[in-house]
mmCIF file of C-alpha atoms in Angstrom:
data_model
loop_
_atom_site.group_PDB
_atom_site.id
_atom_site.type_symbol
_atom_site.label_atom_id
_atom_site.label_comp_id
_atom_site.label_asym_id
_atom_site.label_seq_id
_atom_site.Cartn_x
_atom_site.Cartn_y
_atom_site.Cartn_z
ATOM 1 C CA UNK G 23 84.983 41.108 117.788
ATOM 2 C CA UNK G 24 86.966 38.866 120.262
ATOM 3 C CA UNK G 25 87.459 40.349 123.690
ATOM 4 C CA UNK G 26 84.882 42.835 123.175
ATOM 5 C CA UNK G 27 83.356 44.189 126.332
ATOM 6 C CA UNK G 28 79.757 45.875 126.168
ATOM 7 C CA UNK G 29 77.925 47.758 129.131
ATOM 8 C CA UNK G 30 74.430 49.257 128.343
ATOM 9 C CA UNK G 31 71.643 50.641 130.353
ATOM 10 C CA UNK G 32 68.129 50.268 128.563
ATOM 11 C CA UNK G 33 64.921 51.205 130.202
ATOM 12 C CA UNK G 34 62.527 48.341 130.829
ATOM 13 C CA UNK G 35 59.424 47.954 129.211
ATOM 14 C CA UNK G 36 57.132 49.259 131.312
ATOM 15 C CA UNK G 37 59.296 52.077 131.848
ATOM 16 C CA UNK G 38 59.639 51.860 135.634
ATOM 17 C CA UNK G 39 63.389 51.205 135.806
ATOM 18 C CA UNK G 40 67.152 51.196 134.016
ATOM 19 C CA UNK G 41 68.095 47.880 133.520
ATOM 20 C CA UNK G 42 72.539 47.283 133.302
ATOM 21 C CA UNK G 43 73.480 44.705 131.133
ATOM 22 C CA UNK G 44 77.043 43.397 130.107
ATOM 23 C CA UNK G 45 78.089 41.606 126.617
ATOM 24 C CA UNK G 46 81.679 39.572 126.532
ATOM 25 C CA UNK G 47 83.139 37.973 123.920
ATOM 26 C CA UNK G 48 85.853 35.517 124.113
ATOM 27 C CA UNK G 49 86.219 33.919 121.177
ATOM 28 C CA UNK G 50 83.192 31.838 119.769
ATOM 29 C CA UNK G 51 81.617 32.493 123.037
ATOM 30 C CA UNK G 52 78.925 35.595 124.096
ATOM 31 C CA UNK G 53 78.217 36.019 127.443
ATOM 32 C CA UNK G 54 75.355 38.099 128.791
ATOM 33 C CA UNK G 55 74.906 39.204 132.056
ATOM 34 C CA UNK G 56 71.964 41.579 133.650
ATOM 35 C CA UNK G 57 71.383 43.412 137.148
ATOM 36 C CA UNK G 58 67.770 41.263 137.533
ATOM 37 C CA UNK G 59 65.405 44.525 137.182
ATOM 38 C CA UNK G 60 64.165 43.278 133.428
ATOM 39 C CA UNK G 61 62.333 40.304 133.001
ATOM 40 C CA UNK G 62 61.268 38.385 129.999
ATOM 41 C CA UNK G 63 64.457 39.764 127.782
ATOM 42 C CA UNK G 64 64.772 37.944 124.210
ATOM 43 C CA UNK G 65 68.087 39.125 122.304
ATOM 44 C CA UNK G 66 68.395 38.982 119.260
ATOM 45 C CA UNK G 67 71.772 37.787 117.529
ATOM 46 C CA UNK G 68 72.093 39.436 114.034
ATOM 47 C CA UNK G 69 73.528 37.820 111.043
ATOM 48 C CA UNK G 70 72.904 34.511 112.793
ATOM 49 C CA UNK G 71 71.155 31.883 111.646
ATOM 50 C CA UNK G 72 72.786 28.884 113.938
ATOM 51 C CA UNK G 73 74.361 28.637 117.351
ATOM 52 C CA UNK G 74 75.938 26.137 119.081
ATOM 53 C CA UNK G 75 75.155 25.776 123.062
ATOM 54 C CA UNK G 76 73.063 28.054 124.996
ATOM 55 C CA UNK G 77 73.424 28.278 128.641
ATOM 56 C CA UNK G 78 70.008 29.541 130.404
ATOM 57 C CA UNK G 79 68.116 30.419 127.665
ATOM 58 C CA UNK G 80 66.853 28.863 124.483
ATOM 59 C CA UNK G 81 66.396 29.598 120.538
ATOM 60 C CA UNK G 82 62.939 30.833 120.370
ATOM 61 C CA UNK G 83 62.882 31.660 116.607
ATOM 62 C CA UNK G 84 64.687 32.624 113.182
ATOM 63 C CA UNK G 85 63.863 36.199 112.692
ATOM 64 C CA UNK G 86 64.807 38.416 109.606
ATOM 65 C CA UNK G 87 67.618 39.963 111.153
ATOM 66 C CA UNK G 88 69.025 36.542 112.525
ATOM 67 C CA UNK G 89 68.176 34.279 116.026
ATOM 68 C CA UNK G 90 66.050 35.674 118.891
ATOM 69 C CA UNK G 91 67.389 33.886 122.074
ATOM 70 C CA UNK G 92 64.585 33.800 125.113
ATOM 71 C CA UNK G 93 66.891 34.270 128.505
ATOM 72 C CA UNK G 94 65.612 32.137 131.014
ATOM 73 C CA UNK G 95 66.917 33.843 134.383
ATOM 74 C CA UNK G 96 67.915 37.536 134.077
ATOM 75 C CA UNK G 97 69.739 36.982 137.510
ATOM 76 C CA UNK G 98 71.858 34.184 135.939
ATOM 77 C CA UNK G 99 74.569 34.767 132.613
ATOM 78 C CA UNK G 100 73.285 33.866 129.560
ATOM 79 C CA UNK G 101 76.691 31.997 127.125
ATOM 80 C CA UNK G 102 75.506 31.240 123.734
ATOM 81 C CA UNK G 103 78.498 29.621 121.467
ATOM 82 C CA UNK G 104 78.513 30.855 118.080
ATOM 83 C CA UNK G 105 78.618 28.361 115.025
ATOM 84 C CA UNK G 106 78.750 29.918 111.366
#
C-alpha cells in the first residue's frame, strides 16, 4: 500500500536482543531500515517474483512464497524497487 509505514520489534536469532526495524513505501519503492543489533537478516518479499534495483542488499533466491532479499549492512537502509 503506498505510504505505508511499518515499525516492528522481532527478537534476534539467538535470542539475546530486540531488534527495531522500519518498512516505507512510497510508491514502487520499499525501504527498510534496522537499529544494527541483527545481523545476517534476509526478507522475504511475498507475491514477488521480480524486482527492479536493490540498494545494499541482493536477490539471493526465488522462494515459494516470492524473493528472499540478503541485506548487506543492517546499519545502512535497504530500497528495493518493485517491478510486477
Amino acid at each position: 500500500l503506498d505510504g505505508a509505514n511499518l515499525t516492528v520489534r522481532l527478537t534476534t536469532s539467538d535470542r539475546s536482543d530486540v531488534a527495531t526495524f522500519k518498512c516505507r513505501r512510497e510508491g514502487d519503492r520499499v525501504t527498510l531500515e534496522a537499529d544494527g543489533r541483527a545481523s545476517h537478516v534476509r526478507v522475504c518479499l511475498r507475491s514477488h517474483r521480480a524486482v527492479g534495483k536493490v540498494t545494499n542488499g541482493r536477490v539471493e533466491r526465488e522462494v515459494a512464497e516470492g524473493l528472499m532479499v540478503e541485506w548487506a549492512d543492517v546499519t545502512k537502509p535497504l530500497q528495493i524497487a518493485l517491478s510486477d
